[in-house]
């Protein structure tokens, strides 16, 4: 049986041998990145120099860990590695490239370690134990360092977005207030064309995201939504705060993204992400109007809380959104129109749902039954019970009843009466 101390000493000798070649190994990794991650090495000279320093310091740290039997759980990422991560964040380089660089490097260095081990050691059992030790230690080291540099990347990305956007955010707020009419000057400040059609979106995290990279994830969602639109340029994204962003898409035609596309985008995003869209508008006034519409729908979504759908459009809920500016008055109106039917319990919720579908299908019991996958007689029963709760037939005030039911569907407990 191999002595643990003998394995430790053999690993130390192996690390010492590789440690003498850190400069050479750094050059090898740069060549590897040139083939696998060319955007990292075909960049500004100062950034590539920082990448080289990061590689050198990481390699040197790793070799010292094995040479002196240091616990990799206690190692901190080298200064150059942290700064390189921050620099990539500032330049908008995807964080996945940073992560991939570390794991490509880990694989390449382990291959070098195996080759060096075969040169130094001729006992297969000892070599196997050495490589097992090296593999375990390398994984712990890379996992710890990667978590640290990704955290630095995410923090810098949020800070950079906020700082970079501060001037643009001020100009956008002025524009929304109607201050400034020189479109050429505003366009130069924003880096965004104000002529043409604009579709406004508000995208936000309903609660603090688990990953901590709030604005970065909102950027990704924005880019994904843009793929489903006939855009004529890059969207304008302005952080409203640390968890919310205002967005404008320059679009060729007055269309909204396909609902299925939006749902696919949200399915891939963090579950905390929500978005709302205004209607497309032309020119500066359209820029403002589309955003005002998105703001109204945003207010509705926040008021509705967790039960609200993750994506809403002004086109679908505009009338309801306009009612959320005075929630107390809306709640009172819903109570006046629906009476007992506005009670917040499961029984009345079923009645409201059935009645809304009944009205939406042209008061057809057969069509409503098909949509609800219920028997026609069950629909008739529920509609009769709903009318009893209303205190009148739905035909007496159909438009108001239907609107009040939709308000209940969207705002839920915010406008319902506690039993």
Coordinates of C-alpha atoms in Angstrom, one line a residue:
X1 CA 0.0 0.0 0.0
X2 CA 1.3 3.4 -0.9
X3 CA 2.3 5.7 1.8
X4 CA 0.3 9.0 1.8
X5 CA 3.5 11.0 2.5
X6 CA 5.2 9.4 -0.4
X7 CA 2.4 10.5 -2.7
X8 CA 2.5 14.0 -1.3
X9 CA 6.3 14.2 -1.9
X10 CA 5.9 12.9 -5.5
X11 CA 3.2 15.4 -6.2
X12 CA 5.4 18.2 -4.8
X13 CA 8.3 17.2 -7.1
X14 CA 5.9 17.1 -10.1
X15 CA 4.6 20.6 -9.2
X16 CA 8.2 21.9 -8.8
X17 CA 9.0 20.6 -12.3
X18 CA 6.0 22.3 -13.8
X19 CA 6.6 25.4 -11.7
X20 CA 9.9 26.0 -13.5
X21 CA 7.9 26.1 -16.8
X22 CA 5.2 28.6 -15.8
X23 CA 6.2 31.1 -18.4
X24 CA 6.2 28.4 -21.1
X25 CA 2.8 27.0 -19.9
X26 CA 1.3 30.5 -20.0
X27 CA 2.4 30.9 -23.7
X28 CA 0.8 27.5 -24.4
X29 CA -2.5 28.5 -22.9
X30 CA -2.5 31.8 -24.9
X31 CA -2.1 29.7 -28.0
X32 CA -4.9 27.4 -27.0
X33 CA -7.2 30.4 -26.4
X34 CA -6.3 31.8 -29.8
X35 CA -7.9 28.7 -31.3
X36 CA -10.8 28.1 -28.9
X37 CA -11.6 31.6 -27.5
X38 CA -10.1 34.0 -30.1
X39 CA -12.0 37.0 -28.8
X40 CA -9.9 36.8 -25.6
X41 CA -6.6 37.1 -27.4
X42 CA -7.5 39.2 -30.4
X43 CA -8.4 42.2 -28.1
X44 CA -6.8 45.4 -26.9
X45 CA -3.1 44.9 -26.1
X46 CA -3.5 46.0 -22.4
X47 CA -6.3 43.5 -21.9
X48 CA -4.4 40.6 -23.5
X49 CA -1.4 41.6 -21.3
X50 CA -3.7 41.4 -18.3
X51 CA -4.9 37.9 -19.5
X52 CA -1.3 36.8 -19.6
X53 CA -0.6 38.1 -16.1
X54 CA -3.8 36.3 -14.9
X55 CA -2.7 33.0 -16.4
X56 CA 0.8 33.3 -15.0
X57 CA -0.4 34.1 -11.5
X58 CA -3.0 31.4 -11.5
X59 CA -0.5 28.8 -12.7
X60 CA 2.1 29.9 -10.2
X61 CA -0.4 29.7 -7.4
X62 CA -1.6 26.3 -8.4
X63 CA 2.0 24.9 -8.5
X64 CA 2.7 26.3 -5.1
X65 CA -0.4 24.7 -3.7
X66 CA 0.8 21.2 -4.7
X67 CA 4.5 21.9 -4.0
X68 CA 3.9 23.0 -0.4
X69 CA 0.7 20.9 0.3
X70 CA -1.5 24.0 0.8
X71 CA -5.2 23.5 1.3
X72 CA -6.8 24.8 -2.0
X73 CA -10.1 25.6 -0.1
X74 CA -8.3 28.5 1.5
X75 CA -6.7 30.0 -1.6
X76 CA -7.7 33.5 -2.8
X77 CA -7.8 34.3 -6.5
X78 CA -4.7 36.3 -7.7
X79 CA -5.0 40.1 -8.1
X80 CA -4.5 39.9 -11.9
X81 CA -7.2 37.2 -12.2
X82 CA -9.7 39.4 -10.4
X83 CA -8.8 42.5 -12.4
X84 CA -9.0 40.6 -15.7
X85 CA -12.6 39.4 -14.8
X86 CA -13.6 43.0 -14.0
X87 CA -12.1 44.2 -17.3
X88 CA -14.1 41.6 -19.3
X89 CA -17.2 42.8 -17.5
X90 CA -16.6 46.4 -18.6
X91 CA -16.1 45.3 -22.2
X92 CA -19.3 43.2 -22.2
X93 CA -17.5 39.9 -22.9
X94 CA -19.9 37.0 -22.0
X95 CA -19.1 35.5 -18.6
X96 CA -19.3 32.0 -20.1
X97 CA -16.1 32.8 -22.0
X98 CA -14.3 33.6 -18.7
X99 CA -15.6 30.3 -17.2
X100 CA -14.7 28.3 -20.3
X101 CA -11.1 29.7 -20.2
X102 CA -10.6 28.3 -16.7
X103 CA -11.8 24.8 -17.6
X104 CA -9.9 24.7 -20.9
X105 CA -6.8 25.7 -18.9
X106 CA -7.4 23.1 -16.3
X107 CA -7.7 20.4 -18.9
X108 CA -4.5 21.5 -20.7
X109 CA -2.4 21.7 -17.5
X110 CA -3.6 18.3 -16.2
X111 CA -2.4 16.9 -19.5
X112 CA 1.0 18.5 -19.0
X113 CA 1.1 17.2 -15.5
X114 CA 0.4 13.6 -16.7
X115 CA 3.2 13.9 -19.2
X116 CA 5.6 15.3 -16.6
X117 CA 4.5 12.5 -14.2
X118 CA 5.3 9.8 -16.7
X119 CA 8.7 11.3 -17.2
X120 CA 9.4 11.4 -13.4
X121 CA 7.7 8.3 -12.2
X122 CA 7.8 4.7 -13.5
X123 CA 5.7 3.1 -10.9
X124 CA 2.1 2.9 -12.3
X125 CA 0.5 2.7 -8.9
X126 CA 2.3 5.8 -7.6
X127 CA 1.6 7.6 -10.8
X128 CA -2.1 6.8 -10.5
X129 CA -2.2 8.0 -6.9
X130 CA -0.4 11.2 -7.9
X131 CA -2.8 12.0 -10.7
X132 CA -5.8 11.3 -8.5
X133 CA -4.4 13.8 -6.0
X134 CA -3.7 16.3 -8.7
X135 CA -7.1 15.9 -10.3
X136 CA -8.9 16.4 -6.9
X137 CA -6.8 19.3 -5.9
X138 CA -7.1 21.0 -9.3
X139 CA -10.9 20.7 -9.3
X140 CA -11.1 22.3 -5.8
X141 CA -8.7 25.1 -6.9
X142 CA -10.5 25.9 -10.2
X143 CA -13.9 25.7 -8.6
X144 CA -12.9 28.2 -5.8
X145 CA -11.1 30.6 -8.1
X146 CA -13.8 30.5 -10.8
X147 CA -16.5 31.4 -8.2
X148 CA -14.4 34.3 -7.0
X149 CA -13.7 35.7 -10.5
X150 CA -17.3 35.2 -11.6
X151 CA -18.5 37.1 -8.5
X152 CA -16.0 39.9 -9.3
X153 CA -17.3 39.9 -13.0
X154 CA -20.9 40.2 -11.9
X155 CA -20.4 42.9 -9.4
X156 CA -18.3 44.9 -11.9
X157 CA -20.9 44.4 -14.6
X158 CA -23.7 45.8 -12.5
X159 CA -21.5 48.7 -11.4
X160 CA -20.3 49.4 -14.9
X161 CA -23.8 49.4 -16.3
X162 CA -25.0 51.8 -13.7
X163 CA -22.1 54.2 -14.1
X164 CA -22.0 54.0 -17.9
X165 CA -25.7 54.6 -18.1
X166 CA -25.9 57.5 -15.6
X167 CA -25.6 60.2 -18.2
X168 CA -27.9 58.4 -20.7
X169 CA -30.5 57.8 -17.9
X170 CA -30.5 61.5 -17.1
X171 CA -31.1 62.4 -20.8
X172 CA -33.8 59.8 -21.2
X173 CA -35.6 61.1 -18.1
X174 CA -35.4 64.7 -19.6
X175 CA -36.7 63.4 -22.9
X176 CA -39.7 61.6 -21.2
X177 CA -40.5 64.8 -19.3
X178 CA -40.6 66.7 -22.6
X179 CA -37.3 68.6 -22.0
X180 CA -35.2 69.1 -25.1
X181 CA -36.3 68.9 -28.7
X182 CA -33.0 68.7 -30.6
X183 CA -33.2 65.1 -31.8
X184 CA -29.8 65.1 -33.3
X185 CA -28.2 66.2 -30.0
X186 CA -30.2 63.7 -28.0
X187 CA -29.4 60.9 -30.4
X188 CA -25.7 61.6 -30.1
X189 CA -26.0 61.5 -26.3
X190 CA -28.0 58.3 -26.2
X191 CA -26.4 56.5 -29.1
X192 CA -29.9 55.7 -30.3
X193 CA -31.9 56.9 -33.3
X194 CA -35.1 58.7 -32.3
X195 CA -36.6 58.9 -35.8
X196 CA -38.7 55.9 -36.7
X197 CA -40.8 53.4 -34.7
X198 CA -40.1 52.5 -31.1
X199 CA -41.4 49.7 -28.9
X200 CA -40.9 50.3 -25.2
X201 CA -40.4 47.5 -22.6
X202 CA -39.9 47.5 -18.9
X203 CA -38.0 44.4 -17.6
X204 CA -37.3 43.8 -14.0
X205 CA -36.7 41.3 -11.2
X206 CA -39.8 40.9 -9.0
X207 CA -37.5 39.9 -6.1
X208 CA -33.7 39.9 -5.6
X209 CA -32.3 37.4 -8.1
X210 CA -30.4 34.4 -6.6
X211 CA -27.4 34.9 -8.9
X212 CA -26.8 38.5 -7.9
X213 CA -26.2 39.7 -11.5
X214 CA -29.5 41.6 -11.9
X215 CA -28.8 44.0 -14.7
X216 CA -26.7 41.6 -16.6
X217 CA -29.5 39.1 -16.8
X218 CA -31.9 41.8 -17.8
X219 CA -29.6 42.7 -20.7
X220 CA -29.6 39.0 -21.8
X221 CA -33.4 39.0 -21.7
X222 CA -33.6 42.2 -23.8
X223 CA -31.2 40.8 -26.4
X224 CA -33.3 37.6 -26.6
X225 CA -36.6 39.5 -27.0
X226 CA -35.0 41.6 -29.8
X227 CA -34.4 38.4 -31.8
X228 CA -38.1 38.1 -32.2
X229 CA -38.6 41.6 -33.5
X230 CA -37.9 43.3 -36.9
X231 CA -35.3 45.6 -35.2
X232 CA -33.4 48.2 -37.2
X233 CA -30.6 48.6 -34.7
X234 CA -29.5 47.9 -31.1
X235 CA -32.1 48.4 -28.4
X236 CA -31.6 51.3 -25.9
X237 CA -31.4 49.9 -22.3
X238 CA -31.3 52.3 -19.4
X239 CA -31.2 51.0 -15.8
X240 CA -34.1 52.5 -13.7
X241 CA -32.5 51.0 -10.6
X242 CA -30.5 47.9 -9.6
X243 CA -33.3 45.5 -10.5
X244 CA -35.2 47.2 -13.3
X245 CA -34.4 48.5 -16.8
X246 CA -36.2 50.6 -19.3
X247 CA -35.8 49.5 -22.9
X248 CA -36.7 50.8 -26.3
X249 CA -36.5 48.6 -29.5
X250 CA -36.1 50.5 -32.8
X251 CA -38.5 48.5 -35.0
X252 CA -39.2 48.4 -38.7
X253 CA -42.9 47.7 -38.4
X254 CA -45.5 48.3 -35.7
X255 CA -45.5 44.8 -34.3
X256 CA -45.1 43.1 -30.9
X257 CA -42.9 40.0 -30.4
X258 CA -44.7 36.7 -30.8
X259 CA -46.1 35.5 -27.5
X260 CA -44.6 32.1 -27.8
X261 CA -41.2 33.7 -28.4
X262 CA -41.5 35.8 -25.3
X263 CA -42.5 32.7 -23.2
X264 CA -39.5 30.8 -24.5
X265 CA -37.2 33.7 -23.5
X266 CA -38.7 33.9 -20.0
X267 CA -38.4 30.1 -19.6
X268 CA -34.7 30.4 -20.1
X269 CA -34.4 33.5 -17.8
X270 CA -34.3 33.5 -14.0
X271 CA -37.8 32.9 -12.6
X272 CA -37.7 36.4 -10.9
X273 CA -37.8 38.2 -14.3
X274 CA -40.9 40.0 -15.5
X275 CA -41.5 42.1 -18.5
X276 CA -44.2 44.4 -20.0
X277 CA -44.5 46.0 -23.4
X278 CA -46.2 49.2 -24.7
X279 CA -47.5 49.7 -28.2
X280 CA -45.0 50.8 -31.0
X281 CA -45.0 54.6 -31.5
X282 CA -43.4 56.9 -34.1
X283 CA -40.7 59.5 -33.4
X284 CA -40.0 61.2 -30.1
X285 CA -43.7 61.3 -29.1
X286 CA -44.0 57.6 -29.9
X287 CA -40.9 57.0 -27.8
X288 CA -42.6 58.7 -24.8
X289 CA -46.1 57.2 -25.4
X290 CA -44.9 53.6 -25.7
X291 CA -43.0 54.0 -22.4
X292 CA -45.9 55.6 -20.6
X293 CA -48.0 52.6 -21.7
X294 CA -45.4 50.2 -20.4
X295 CA -45.2 52.0 -17.1
X296 CA -49.0 51.6 -16.6
X297 CA -48.8 47.9 -17.3
X298 CA -45.8 47.7 -15.0
X299 CA -47.9 49.3 -12.2
X300 CA -50.6 46.7 -12.8
X301 CA -48.1 43.8 -12.7
X302 CA -46.6 45.1 -9.4
X303 CA -50.0 45.6 -7.9
X304 CA -51.1 42.1 -8.9
X305 CA -48.0 40.6 -7.3
X306 CA -46.9 37.0 -7.6
X307 CA -50.1 35.8 -9.3
X308 CA -49.6 38.0 -12.3
X309 CA -48.4 36.6 -15.6
X310 CA -44.7 37.1 -16.3
X311 CA -45.3 39.0 -19.5
X312 CA -48.0 41.5 -20.2
X313 CA -48.7 44.0 -23.1
X314 CA -50.6 47.3 -23.1
X315 CA -52.5 45.9 -26.1
X316 CA -54.0 43.1 -23.9
X317 CA -54.5 44.8 -20.6
X318 CA -54.4 48.6 -21.4
X319 CA -57.9 49.3 -20.1
X320 CA -57.2 47.5 -16.8
X321 CA -53.8 49.1 -16.5
X322 CA -55.4 52.6 -16.7
X323 CA -57.5 51.7 -13.7
X324 CA -54.6 50.9 -11.3
X325 CA -53.7 54.6 -10.8
X326 CA -56.5 54.8 -8.2
X327 CA -56.7 51.3 -6.7
X328 CA -59.1 52.2 -3.9
X329 CA -61.6 53.6 -6.5
X330 CA -61.1 50.5 -8.7
X331 CA -61.8 48.1 -5.7
X332 CA -64.9 50.1 -4.9
X333 CA -66.1 50.0 -8.5
X334 CA -65.5 46.2 -8.8
X335 CA -67.5 45.7 -5.6
X336 CA -70.4 47.8 -6.9
X337 CA -70.5 45.9 -10.3
X338 CA -69.9 42.4 -9.1
X339 CA -71.4 42.5 -5.6
X340 CA -71.0 39.1 -3.8
X341 CA -69.3 37.7 -6.9
X342 CA -66.2 39.8 -5.9
X343 CA -65.7 37.6 -2.8
X344 CA -62.1 36.3 -2.5
X345 CA -62.6 32.6 -2.1
X346 CA -62.4 29.5 -4.3
X347 CA -66.1 29.1 -4.9
X348 CA -66.6 32.6 -6.3
X349 CA -63.3 32.4 -8.2
X350 CA -64.7 29.4 -10.1
X351 CA -67.9 31.3 -10.8
X352 CA -66.0 34.4 -12.0
X353 CA -63.8 32.2 -14.3
X354 CA -66.8 30.5 -15.8
X355 CA -68.8 33.7 -16.3
X356 CA -65.8 35.4 -18.0
X357 CA -65.4 32.5 -20.5
X358 CA -69.2 32.5 -21.1
X359 CA -69.1 36.2 -22.0
X360 CA -65.9 35.9 -24.1
X361 CA -67.6 33.1 -26.2
X362 CA -70.6 35.2 -27.0
X363 CA -72.8 33.9 -24.2
X364 CA -72.7 30.4 -25.7
X365 CA -73.1 27.6 -23.2
X366 CA -71.8 25.0 -25.7
X367 CA -68.7 27.1 -26.6
X368 CA -67.9 27.9 -23.0
X369 CA -68.3 24.2 -22.0
X370 CA -65.8 23.2 -24.8
X371 CA -63.3 25.8 -23.7
X372 CA -63.6 24.9 -20.0
X373 CA -63.8 21.1 -20.8
X374 CA -67.0 20.9 -18.8
X375 CA -70.5 19.6 -19.4
X376 CA -72.9 22.2 -20.8
X377 CA -75.2 21.7 -17.8
X378 CA -72.4 22.5 -15.4
X379 CA -71.7 25.8 -17.2
X380 CA -75.4 26.7 -17.1
X381 CA -75.4 26.0 -13.4
X382 CA -72.4 28.1 -12.7
X383 CA -73.7 31.0 -14.8
X384 CA -77.0 30.9 -12.9
X385 CA -75.1 30.9 -9.5
X386 CA -72.9 33.8 -10.7
X387 CA -76.0 35.8 -11.7
X388 CA -77.5 35.1 -8.2
X389 CA -74.3 36.6 -6.7
X390 CA -74.5 39.6 -9.0
X391 CA -78.1 40.1 -8.1
X392 CA -79.1 40.5 -11.8
X393 CA -78.6 38.9 -15.2
X394 CA -75.4 39.6 -17.0
X395 CA -77.3 41.1 -19.9
X396 CA -78.3 44.0 -17.7
X397 CA -74.7 45.5 -17.6
X398 CA -72.6 43.1 -19.7
X399 CA -69.7 45.4 -20.6
X400 CA -69.1 46.6 -17.0
X401 CA -69.4 43.0 -15.7
X402 CA -66.9 41.7 -18.2
X403 CA -64.4 44.4 -17.5
X404 CA -64.8 44.0 -13.7
X405 CA -64.2 40.2 -14.1
X406 CA -61.0 40.9 -16.1
X407 CA -59.8 43.3 -13.4
X408 CA -60.4 40.5 -10.8
X409 CA -58.5 38.1 -13.1
X410 CA -55.5 40.4 -13.4
X411 CA -55.4 42.0 -9.9
X412 CA -56.8 39.3 -7.7
X413 CA -56.8 40.0 -4.0
X414 CA -55.9 43.6 -4.6
X415 CA -59.5 44.3 -5.7
X416 CA -61.4 41.4 -4.1
X417 CA -63.4 41.4 -0.9
X418 CA -62.3 39.2 2.0
X419 CA -65.1 36.9 3.1

